[in-house]
Coordinates of C-alpha atoms in Angstrom, one line a residue:
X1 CA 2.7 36.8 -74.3
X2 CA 3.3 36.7 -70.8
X3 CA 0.9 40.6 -70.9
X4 CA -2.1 38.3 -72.1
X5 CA -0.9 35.4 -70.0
X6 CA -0.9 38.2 -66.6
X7 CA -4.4 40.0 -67.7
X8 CA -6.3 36.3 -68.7
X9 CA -4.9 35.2 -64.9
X10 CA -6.0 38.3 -63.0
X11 CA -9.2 38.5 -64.4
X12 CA -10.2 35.0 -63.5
X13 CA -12.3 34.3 -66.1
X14 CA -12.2 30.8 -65.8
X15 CA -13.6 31.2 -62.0
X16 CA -16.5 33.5 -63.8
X17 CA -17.5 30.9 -65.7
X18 CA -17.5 28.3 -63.1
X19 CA -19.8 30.4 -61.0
X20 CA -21.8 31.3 -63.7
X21 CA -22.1 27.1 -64.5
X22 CA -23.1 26.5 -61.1
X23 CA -25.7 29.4 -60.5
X24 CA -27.2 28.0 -64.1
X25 CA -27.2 24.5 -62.6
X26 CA -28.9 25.6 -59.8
X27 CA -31.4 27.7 -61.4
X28 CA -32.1 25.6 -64.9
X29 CA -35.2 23.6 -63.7
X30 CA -37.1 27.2 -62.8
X31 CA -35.8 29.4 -66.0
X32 CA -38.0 29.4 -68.8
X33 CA -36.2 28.0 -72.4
X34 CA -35.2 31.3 -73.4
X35 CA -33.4 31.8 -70.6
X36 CA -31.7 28.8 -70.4
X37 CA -30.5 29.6 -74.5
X38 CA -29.7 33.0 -72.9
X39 CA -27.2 31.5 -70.3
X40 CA -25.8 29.3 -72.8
X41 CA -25.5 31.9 -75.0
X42 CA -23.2 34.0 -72.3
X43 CA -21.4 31.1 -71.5
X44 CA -20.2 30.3 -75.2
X45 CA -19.4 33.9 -75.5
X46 CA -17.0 33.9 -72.7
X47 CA -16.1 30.7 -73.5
X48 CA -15.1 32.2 -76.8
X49 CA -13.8 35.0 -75.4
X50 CA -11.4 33.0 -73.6
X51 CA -10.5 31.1 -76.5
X52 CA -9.6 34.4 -78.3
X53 CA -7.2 34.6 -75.7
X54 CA -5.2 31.4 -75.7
X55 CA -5.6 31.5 -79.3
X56 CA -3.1 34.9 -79.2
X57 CA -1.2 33.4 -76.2
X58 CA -0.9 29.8 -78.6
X59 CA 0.5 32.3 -81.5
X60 CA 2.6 34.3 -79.3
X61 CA 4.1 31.2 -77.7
X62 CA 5.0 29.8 -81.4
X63 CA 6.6 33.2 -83.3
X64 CA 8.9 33.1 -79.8
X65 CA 9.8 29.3 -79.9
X66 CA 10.8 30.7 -84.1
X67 CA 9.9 29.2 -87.5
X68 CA 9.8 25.8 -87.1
X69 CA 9.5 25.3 -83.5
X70 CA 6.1 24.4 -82.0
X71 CA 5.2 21.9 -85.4
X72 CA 4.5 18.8 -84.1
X73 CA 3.2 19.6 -81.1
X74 CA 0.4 21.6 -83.7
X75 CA 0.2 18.8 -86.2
X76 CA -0.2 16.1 -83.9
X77 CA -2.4 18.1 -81.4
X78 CA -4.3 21.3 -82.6
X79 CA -4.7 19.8 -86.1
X80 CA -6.8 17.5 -85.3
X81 CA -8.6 19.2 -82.8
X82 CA -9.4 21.4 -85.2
X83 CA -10.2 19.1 -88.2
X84 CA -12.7 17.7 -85.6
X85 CA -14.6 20.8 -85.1
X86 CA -13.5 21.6 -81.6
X87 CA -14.6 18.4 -80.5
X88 CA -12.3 15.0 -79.3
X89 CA -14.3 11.5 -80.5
X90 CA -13.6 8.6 -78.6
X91 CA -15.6 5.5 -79.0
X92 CA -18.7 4.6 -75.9
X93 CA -16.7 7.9 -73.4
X94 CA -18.5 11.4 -73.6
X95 CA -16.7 14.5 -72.2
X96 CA -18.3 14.2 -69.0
X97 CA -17.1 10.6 -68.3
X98 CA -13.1 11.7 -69.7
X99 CA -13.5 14.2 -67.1
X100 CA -15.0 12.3 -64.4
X101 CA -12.5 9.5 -65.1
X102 CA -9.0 12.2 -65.2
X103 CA -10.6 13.6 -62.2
X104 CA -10.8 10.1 -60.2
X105 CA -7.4 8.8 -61.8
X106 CA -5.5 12.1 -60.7
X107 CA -7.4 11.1 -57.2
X108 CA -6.2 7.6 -56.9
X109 CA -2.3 8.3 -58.5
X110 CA -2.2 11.0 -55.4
X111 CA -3.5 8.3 -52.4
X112 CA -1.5 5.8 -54.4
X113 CA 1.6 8.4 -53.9
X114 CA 0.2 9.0 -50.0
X115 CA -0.1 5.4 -49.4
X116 CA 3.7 5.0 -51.1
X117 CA 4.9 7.0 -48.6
X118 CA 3.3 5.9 -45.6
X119 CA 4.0 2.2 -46.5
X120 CA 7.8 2.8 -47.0
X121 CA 7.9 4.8 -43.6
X122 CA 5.6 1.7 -41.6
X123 CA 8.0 -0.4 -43.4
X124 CA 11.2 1.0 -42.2
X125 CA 9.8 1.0 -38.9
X126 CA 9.1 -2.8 -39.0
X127 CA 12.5 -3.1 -40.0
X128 CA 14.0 -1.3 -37.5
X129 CA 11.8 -3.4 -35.1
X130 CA 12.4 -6.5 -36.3
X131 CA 15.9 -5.8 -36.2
X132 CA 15.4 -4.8 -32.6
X133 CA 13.5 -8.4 -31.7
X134 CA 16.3 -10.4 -34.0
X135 CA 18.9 -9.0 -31.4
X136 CA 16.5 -9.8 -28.0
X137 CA 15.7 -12.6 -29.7
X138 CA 19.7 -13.9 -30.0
X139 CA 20.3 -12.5 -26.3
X140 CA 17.3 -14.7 -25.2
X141 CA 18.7 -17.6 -27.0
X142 CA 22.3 -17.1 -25.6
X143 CA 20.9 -16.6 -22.1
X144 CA 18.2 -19.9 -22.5
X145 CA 21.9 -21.7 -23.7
X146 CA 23.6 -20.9 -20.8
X147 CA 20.7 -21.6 -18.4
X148 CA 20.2 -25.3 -20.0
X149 CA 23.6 -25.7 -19.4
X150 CA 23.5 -24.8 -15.2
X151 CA 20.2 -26.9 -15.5
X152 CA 22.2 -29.7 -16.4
X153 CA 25.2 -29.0 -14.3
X154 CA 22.5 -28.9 -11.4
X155 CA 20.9 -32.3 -12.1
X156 CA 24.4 -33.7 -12.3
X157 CA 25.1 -32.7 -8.7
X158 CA 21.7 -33.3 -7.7
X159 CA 21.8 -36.9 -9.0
X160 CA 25.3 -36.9 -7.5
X161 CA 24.0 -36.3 -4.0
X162 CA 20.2 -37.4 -4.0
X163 CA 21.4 -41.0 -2.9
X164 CA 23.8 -39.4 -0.4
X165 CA 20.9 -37.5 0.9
X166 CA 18.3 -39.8 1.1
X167 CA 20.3 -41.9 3.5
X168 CA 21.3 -39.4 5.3
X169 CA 17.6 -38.2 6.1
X170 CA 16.9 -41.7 7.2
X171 CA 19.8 -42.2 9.5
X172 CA 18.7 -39.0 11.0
X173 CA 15.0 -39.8 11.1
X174 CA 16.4 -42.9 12.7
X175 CA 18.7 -40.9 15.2
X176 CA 15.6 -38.8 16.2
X177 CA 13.4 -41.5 16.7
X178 CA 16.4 -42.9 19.2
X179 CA 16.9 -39.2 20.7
X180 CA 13.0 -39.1 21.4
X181 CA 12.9 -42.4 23.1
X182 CA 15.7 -41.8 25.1
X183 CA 14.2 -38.4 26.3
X184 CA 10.9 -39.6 27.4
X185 CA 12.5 -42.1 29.1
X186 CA 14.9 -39.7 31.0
X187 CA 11.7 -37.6 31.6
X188 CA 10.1 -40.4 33.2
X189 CA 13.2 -40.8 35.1
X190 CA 13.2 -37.6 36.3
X191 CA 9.7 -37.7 37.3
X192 CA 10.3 -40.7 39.2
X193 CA 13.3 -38.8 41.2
X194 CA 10.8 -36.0 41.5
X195 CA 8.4 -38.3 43.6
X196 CA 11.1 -40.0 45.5
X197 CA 13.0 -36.6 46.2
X198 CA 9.7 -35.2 47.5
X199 CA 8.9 -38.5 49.5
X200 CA 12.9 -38.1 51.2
X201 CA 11.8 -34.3 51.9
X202 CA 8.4 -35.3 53.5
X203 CA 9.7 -38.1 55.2
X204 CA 12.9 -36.4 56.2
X205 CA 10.4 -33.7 57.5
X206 CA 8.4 -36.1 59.6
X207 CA 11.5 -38.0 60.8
X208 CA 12.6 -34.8 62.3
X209 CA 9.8 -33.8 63.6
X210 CA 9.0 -37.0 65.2
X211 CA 12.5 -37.0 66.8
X212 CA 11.7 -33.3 68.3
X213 CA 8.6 -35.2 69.5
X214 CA 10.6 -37.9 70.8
X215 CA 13.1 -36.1 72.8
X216 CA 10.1 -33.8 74.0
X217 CA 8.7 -36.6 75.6
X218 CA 11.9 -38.3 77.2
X219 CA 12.4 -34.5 78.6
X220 CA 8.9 -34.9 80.0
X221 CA 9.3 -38.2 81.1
X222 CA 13.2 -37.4 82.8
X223 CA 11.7 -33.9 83.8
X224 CA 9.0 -35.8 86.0
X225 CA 11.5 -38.2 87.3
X226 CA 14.0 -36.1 88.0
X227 CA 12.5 -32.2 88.5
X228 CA 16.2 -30.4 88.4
X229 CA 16.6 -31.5 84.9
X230 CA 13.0 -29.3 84.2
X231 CA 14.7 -25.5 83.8
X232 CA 17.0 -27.2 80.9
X233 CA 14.7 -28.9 78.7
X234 CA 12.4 -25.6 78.8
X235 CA 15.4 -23.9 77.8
X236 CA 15.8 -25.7 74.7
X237 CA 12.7 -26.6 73.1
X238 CA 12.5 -28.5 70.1
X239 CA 12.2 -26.8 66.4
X240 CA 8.0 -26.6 65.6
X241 CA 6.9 -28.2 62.4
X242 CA 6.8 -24.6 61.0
X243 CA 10.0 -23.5 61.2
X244 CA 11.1 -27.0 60.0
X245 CA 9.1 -26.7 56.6
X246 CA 9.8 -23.1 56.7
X247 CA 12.3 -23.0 53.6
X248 CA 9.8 -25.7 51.8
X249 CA 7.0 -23.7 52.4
X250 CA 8.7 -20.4 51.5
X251 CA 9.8 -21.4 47.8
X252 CA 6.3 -23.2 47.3
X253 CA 4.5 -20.0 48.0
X254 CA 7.1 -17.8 46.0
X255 CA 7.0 -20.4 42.6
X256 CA 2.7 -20.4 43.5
X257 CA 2.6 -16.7 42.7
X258 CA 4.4 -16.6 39.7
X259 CA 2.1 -18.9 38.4
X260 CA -0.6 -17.3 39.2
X261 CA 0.9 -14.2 37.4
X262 CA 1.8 -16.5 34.5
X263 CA -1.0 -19.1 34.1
X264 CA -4.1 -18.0 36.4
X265 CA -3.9 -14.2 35.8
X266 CA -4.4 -14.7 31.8
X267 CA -7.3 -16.4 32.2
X268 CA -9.3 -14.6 33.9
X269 CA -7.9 -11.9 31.7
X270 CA -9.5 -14.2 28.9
X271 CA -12.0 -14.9 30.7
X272 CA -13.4 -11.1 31.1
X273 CA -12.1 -9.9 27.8
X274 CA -15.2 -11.6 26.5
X275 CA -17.4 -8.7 27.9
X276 CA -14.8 -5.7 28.2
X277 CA -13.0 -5.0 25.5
X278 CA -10.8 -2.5 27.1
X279 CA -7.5 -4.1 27.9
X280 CA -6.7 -1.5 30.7
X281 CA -10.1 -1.9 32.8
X282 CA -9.2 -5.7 32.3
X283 CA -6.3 -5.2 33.8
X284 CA -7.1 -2.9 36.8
X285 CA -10.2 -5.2 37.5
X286 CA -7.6 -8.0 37.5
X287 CA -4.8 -5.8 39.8
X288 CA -7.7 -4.6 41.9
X289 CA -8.8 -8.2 42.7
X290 CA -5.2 -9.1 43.8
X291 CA -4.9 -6.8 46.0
X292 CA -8.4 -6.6 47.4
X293 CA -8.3 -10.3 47.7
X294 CA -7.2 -9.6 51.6
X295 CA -8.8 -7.5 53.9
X296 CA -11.6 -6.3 55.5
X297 CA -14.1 -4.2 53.0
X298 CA -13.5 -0.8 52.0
X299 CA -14.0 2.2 54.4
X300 CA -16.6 4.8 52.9
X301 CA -16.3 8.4 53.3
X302 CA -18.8 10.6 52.6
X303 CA -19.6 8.5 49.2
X304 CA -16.4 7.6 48.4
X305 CA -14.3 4.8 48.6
X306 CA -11.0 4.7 49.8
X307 CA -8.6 2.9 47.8
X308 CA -6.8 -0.6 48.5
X309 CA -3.5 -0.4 49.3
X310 CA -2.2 -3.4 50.6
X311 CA -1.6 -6.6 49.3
X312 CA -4.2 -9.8 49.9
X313 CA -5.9 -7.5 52.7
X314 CA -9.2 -10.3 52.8
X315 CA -6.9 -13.0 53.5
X316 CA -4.8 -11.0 56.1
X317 CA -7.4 -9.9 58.1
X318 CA -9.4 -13.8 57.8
X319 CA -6.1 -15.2 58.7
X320 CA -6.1 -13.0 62.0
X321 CA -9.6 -14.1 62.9
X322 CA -8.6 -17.5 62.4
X323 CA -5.4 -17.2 64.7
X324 CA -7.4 -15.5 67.5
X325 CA -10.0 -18.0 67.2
X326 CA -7.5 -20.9 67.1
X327 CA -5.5 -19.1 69.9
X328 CA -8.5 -19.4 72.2
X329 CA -9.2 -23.0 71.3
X330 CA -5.8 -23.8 72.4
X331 CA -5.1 -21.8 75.3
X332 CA -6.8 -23.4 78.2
X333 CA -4.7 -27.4 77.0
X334 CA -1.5 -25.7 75.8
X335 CA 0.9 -27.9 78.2
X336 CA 4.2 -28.8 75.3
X337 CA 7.6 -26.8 75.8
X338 CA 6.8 -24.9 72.8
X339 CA 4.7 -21.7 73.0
X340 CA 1.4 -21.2 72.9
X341 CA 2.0 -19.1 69.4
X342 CA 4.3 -21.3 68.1
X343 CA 1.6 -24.4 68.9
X344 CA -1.1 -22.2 67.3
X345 CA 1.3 -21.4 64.0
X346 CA 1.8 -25.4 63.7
X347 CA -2.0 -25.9 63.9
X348 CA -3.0 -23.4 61.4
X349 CA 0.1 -25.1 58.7
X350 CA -1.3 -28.1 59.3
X351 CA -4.6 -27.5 59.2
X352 CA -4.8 -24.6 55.9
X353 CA -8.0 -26.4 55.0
X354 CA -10.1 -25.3 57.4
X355 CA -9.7 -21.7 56.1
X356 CA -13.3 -20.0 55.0
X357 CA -12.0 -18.8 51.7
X358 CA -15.6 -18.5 50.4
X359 CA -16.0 -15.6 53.4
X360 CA -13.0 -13.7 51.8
X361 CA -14.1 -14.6 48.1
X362 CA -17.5 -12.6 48.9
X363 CA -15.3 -9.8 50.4
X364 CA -13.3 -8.7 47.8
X365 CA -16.1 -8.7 45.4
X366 CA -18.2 -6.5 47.4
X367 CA -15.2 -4.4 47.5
X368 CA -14.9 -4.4 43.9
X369 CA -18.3 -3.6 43.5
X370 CA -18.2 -0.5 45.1
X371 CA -14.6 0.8 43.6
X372 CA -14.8 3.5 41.5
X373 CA -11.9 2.8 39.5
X374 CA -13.6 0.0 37.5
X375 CA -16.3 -0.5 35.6
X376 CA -18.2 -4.3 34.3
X377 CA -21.4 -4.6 32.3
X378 CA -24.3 -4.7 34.2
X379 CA -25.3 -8.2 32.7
X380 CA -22.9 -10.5 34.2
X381 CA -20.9 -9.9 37.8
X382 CA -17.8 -10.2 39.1
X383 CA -18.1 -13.6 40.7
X384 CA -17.3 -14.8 36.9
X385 CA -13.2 -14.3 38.2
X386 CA -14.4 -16.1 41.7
X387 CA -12.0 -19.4 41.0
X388 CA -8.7 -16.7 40.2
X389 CA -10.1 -14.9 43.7
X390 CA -10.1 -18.0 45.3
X391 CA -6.6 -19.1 44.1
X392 CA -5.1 -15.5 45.2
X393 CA -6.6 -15.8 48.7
X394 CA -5.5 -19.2 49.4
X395 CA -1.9 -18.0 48.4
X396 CA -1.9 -15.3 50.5
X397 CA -3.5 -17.2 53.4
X398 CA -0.8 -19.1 53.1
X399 CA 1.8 -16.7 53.2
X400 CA 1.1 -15.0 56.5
X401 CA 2.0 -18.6 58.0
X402 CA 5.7 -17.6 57.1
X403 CA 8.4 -15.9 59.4
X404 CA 8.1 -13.1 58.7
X405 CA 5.2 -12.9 56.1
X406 CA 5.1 -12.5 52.4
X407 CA 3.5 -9.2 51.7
X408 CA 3.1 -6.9 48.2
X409 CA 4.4 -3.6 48.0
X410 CA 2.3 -0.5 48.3
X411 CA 1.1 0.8 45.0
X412 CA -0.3 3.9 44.1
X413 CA -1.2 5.2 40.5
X414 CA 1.2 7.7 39.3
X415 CA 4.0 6.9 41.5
X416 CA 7.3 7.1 40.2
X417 CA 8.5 3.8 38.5
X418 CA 10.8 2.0 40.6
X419 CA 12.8 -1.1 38.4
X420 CA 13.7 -2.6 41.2
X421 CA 10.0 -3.6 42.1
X422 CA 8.2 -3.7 38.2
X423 CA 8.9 -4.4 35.2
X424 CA 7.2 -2.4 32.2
X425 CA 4.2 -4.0 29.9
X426 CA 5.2 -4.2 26.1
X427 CA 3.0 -1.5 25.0
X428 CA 4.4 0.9 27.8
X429 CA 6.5 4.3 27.3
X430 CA 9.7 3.1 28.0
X431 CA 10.6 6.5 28.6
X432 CA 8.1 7.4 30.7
X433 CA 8.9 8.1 34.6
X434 CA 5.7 7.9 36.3
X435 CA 3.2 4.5 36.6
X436 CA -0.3 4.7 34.9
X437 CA -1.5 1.6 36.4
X438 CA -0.3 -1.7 37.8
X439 CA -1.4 -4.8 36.4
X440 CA 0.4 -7.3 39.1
X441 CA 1.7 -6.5 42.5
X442 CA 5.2 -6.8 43.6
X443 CA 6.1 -9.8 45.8
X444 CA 7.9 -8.4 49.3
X445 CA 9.3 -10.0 52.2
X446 CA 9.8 -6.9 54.7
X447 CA 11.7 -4.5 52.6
X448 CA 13.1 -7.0 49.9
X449 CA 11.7 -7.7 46.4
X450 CA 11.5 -11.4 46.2
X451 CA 9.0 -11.3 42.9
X452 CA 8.8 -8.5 40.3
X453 CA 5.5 -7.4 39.1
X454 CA 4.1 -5.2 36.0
X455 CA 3.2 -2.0 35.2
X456 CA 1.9 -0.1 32.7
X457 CA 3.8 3.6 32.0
X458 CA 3.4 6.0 29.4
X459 CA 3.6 10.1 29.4
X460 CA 1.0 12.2 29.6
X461 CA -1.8 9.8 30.4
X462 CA -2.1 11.1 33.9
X463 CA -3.0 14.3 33.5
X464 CA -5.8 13.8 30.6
X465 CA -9.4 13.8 31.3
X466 CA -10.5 10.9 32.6
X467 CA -14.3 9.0 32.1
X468 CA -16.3 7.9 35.1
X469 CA -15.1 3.9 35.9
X470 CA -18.4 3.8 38.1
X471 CA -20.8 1.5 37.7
X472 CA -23.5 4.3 39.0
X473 CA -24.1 7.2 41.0
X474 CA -24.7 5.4 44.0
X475 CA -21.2 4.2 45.4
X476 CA -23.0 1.2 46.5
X477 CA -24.1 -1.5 43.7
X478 CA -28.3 -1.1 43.3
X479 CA -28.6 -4.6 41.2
X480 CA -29.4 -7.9 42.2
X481 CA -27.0 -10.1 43.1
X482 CA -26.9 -13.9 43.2
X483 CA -28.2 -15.3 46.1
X484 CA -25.2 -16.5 48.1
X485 CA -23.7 -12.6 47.4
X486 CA -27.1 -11.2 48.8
X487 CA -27.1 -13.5 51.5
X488 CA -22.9 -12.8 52.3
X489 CA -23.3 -9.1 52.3
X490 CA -26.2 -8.8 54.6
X491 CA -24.9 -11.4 57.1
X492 CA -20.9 -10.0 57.5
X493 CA -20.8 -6.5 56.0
X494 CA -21.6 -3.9 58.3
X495 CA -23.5 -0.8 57.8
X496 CA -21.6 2.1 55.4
X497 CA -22.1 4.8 58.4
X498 CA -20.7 2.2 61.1
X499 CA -17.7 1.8 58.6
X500 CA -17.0 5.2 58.1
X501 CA -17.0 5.7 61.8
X502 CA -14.7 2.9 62.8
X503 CA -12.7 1.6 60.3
X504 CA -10.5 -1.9 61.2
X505 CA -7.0 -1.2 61.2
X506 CA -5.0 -3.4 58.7
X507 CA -1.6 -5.0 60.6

């Protein structure tokens, strides 16, 4: 059997005749009827063929099973298979609809077994999920217990303590309001001892003063009667008003120019930071009109200008003009004990309103105008920072009334820093040993610093390449000017060539 069973399998007959079916079913609606019978015709001949074979395999497979095994499975199937002439009758289902329908039913029982499979596996998956989000779930629960309970623990203290707090807050409220009073009225206090302390020192002031006066004249008076007595009271004069408000003056002047560095200063850095948006040329255009408020104008040399290097150099020089002219005034009446300096120091203290600040204000910004170091857009001028010029040059008019003078310190850029003199901006190098540029002056009286003032350090700036600052190639300004600026610098600047020639010495 298993010789047939070998040579029926190798010589696929069974894939013959399916080829043979389909190359028929292709080819039926062109073949002629003969040659449709003639196909058939092969096919039940093969088909018969095949039978022959499974017919011997059939009797083979019964003689080895012996004499009696194999019956039923012939009498209840290949009996009547046979008794029904090769055919199987079933009532409304031909052979193609029993295939069809084994076909689709051997389909479905393999997705059913597919979908089986895949439903247990999704299902132990859910389970082990579930199982997952049942034991979060408990955690949750036991973490939402235990956060109900410090809830309630919290509104038990809370409701423990609100009462407590509320009056608390209103005893305080109550306390500040008490505080607040008790300030302002200690601030109006002080105020008040302010006035009265300034009165005492002005009257004290003129008490004394008025006592020098009035032993100056009994002097006089005994001096006439009595000549001899003459040598002595010229030998000791009375103290001026000047060295009498001395001290006064001297701490007025000092706390004046840290305001202007702390109050005046930013706002004309304000001020022009609406139209230069670099901080640094801010800030040298700023330094630069400190120091230039002063002195006599720049000196030109061969189209350059030489930079300003001491401190309020417009009000220095106005205030020596202002002596000499005072000097003469007084000179030809001076009769008093004091001397004739001394008479015109007291004039000028007392009289500080008579000084022509408007003269020095048009100075320094002709000076400016023709530095190189700084730049400002051609639209607007710098007469915008006039009322900060005019501040600096009253304070350092002022100044050279003192014994000695109040002066800044020489500055330079890239000097070496010095801490005794400046203190470092807060974007500066820290580290860095050499000065950029200054942004305020340093406040000296001779060789001592009485006010710090700010510079600007960091390494390596020095020696990068620098832009033009100038305003144009000319060193001299070509734009117009407003009309008191025309009309200052063509009445009291002199020529560039008689500048360059004979500069005025500074003190």
């Amino acid at each position: 059997m298993a010789d047939t069973l070998r040579r029926l399998v190798n010589t696929t007959t069974y894939k013959l005749l399916q080829t043979k079916l389909e190359n028929w079913y292709k080819e039926y609606h062109i073949n002629s009827c003969d040659q449709n019978l003639n196909r058939c015709c092969e096919l039940i001949e093969l088909t018969s063929k095949v039978q022959g074979e499974l017919f011997t395999i059939l009797s083979l497979a019964a003689s080895e099973g012996g004499v009696y095994s194999g019956v039923d499975t012939i009498k209840s199937r290949f009996l009547p298979w046979l008794g029904s002439s090769f055919t199987v009758i079933t009532s409304g289902v031909t052979s193609d609809t029993s295939l069809t329908l084994m076909q689709e039913s051997a389909e479905k029982g393999r997705q059913l077994r597919e979908l089986a499979t895949v439903h247990e596996q999704e299902m132990l998956e859910l389970e082990a999920e579930l199982n997952t989000t049942r034991r979060q779930l408990g955690t949750i629960k036991q973490e939402l217990a235990e956060a109900h309970l410090e809830l309630d623990d919290t509104q038990n203290k809370s409701a423990t303590t609100f009462l407590a707090t509320e009056d608390e807050i209103i005893q305080l409220r109550a306390e500040l309001r008490a505080v607040r009073e008790q300030v302002r009225f200690y601030k109006q206090k002080v105020d008040v001892l302010d006035d009265y302390e300034r009165q005492i020192r002005q009257l004290k002031d003129e008490v004394a003063f008025l006592s020098a006066e009035k032993s100056l004249l009994q002097e006089r008076i005994s001096g006439r009667r009595s000549p001899i007595s003459f040598p002595s009271m010229t030998s000791h004069s009375p103290p001026t008003y000047g060295k009498l408000t001395s001290a006064s003056r001297h701490a007025r002047l000092v706390s004046r120019f840290n305001d202007l560095y702390a109050n005046e200063r930013l706002n004309a850095q304000n001020l022009l930071r609406r139209y230069v948006d670099d901080l640094e040329m801010v800030q040298r255009i700023i330094f630069i009109a400190t120091t230039s408020a002063g002195g006599p104008p720049p000196v030109l040399f061969k189209g350059t200008i030489q930079d300003l290097q001491e401190a309020f150099q417009a009000a220095k020089m106005a205030f020596r003009q202002f002596k000499l002219r005072v000097r003469k005034t007084l000179s030809p009446s001076h009769l008093g004990p004091e001397s004739l300096d001394e008479a015109v120091m007291d004039y000028i203290i007392r009289n500080l309103d008579l000084y022509d600040v408007q003269s020095s204000i048009n100075d320094v910004i002709r000076s400016m105008s023709v530095n190189p170091k700084i730049s400002f857009p051609p639209e607007v001028d710098f007469i915008l920072i006039s009322s900060f010029i005019r501040d600096v040059c009253r304070v350092a008019f002022a100044m050279q009334t003192l014994e000695p003078p109040l002066d800044i310190a020489f500055t330079t850029d890239g000097e070496l820093f010095n801490e005794s003199k400046y203190r470092r901006s807060y974007d500066s190098d820290f580290t860095a040993p050499l000065v950029v540029y200054h942004i305020w002056p340093a406040l000296m009286e001779n060789n001592s610093v009485i006010a710090k003032g700010e510079a600007f350090t960091k390494r390596g700036a020095l020696w990068s390449p620098s832009k033009s600052r100038s305003r144009s190639a000319s060193p001299i300004r070509s734009r117009s000017t407003s009309p008191t600026r025309a009309l200052s610098t063509r009445s009291r600047s002199p020529s560039p060539i008689r500048r360059s020639i004979s500069p005025i010495p500074a003190d």
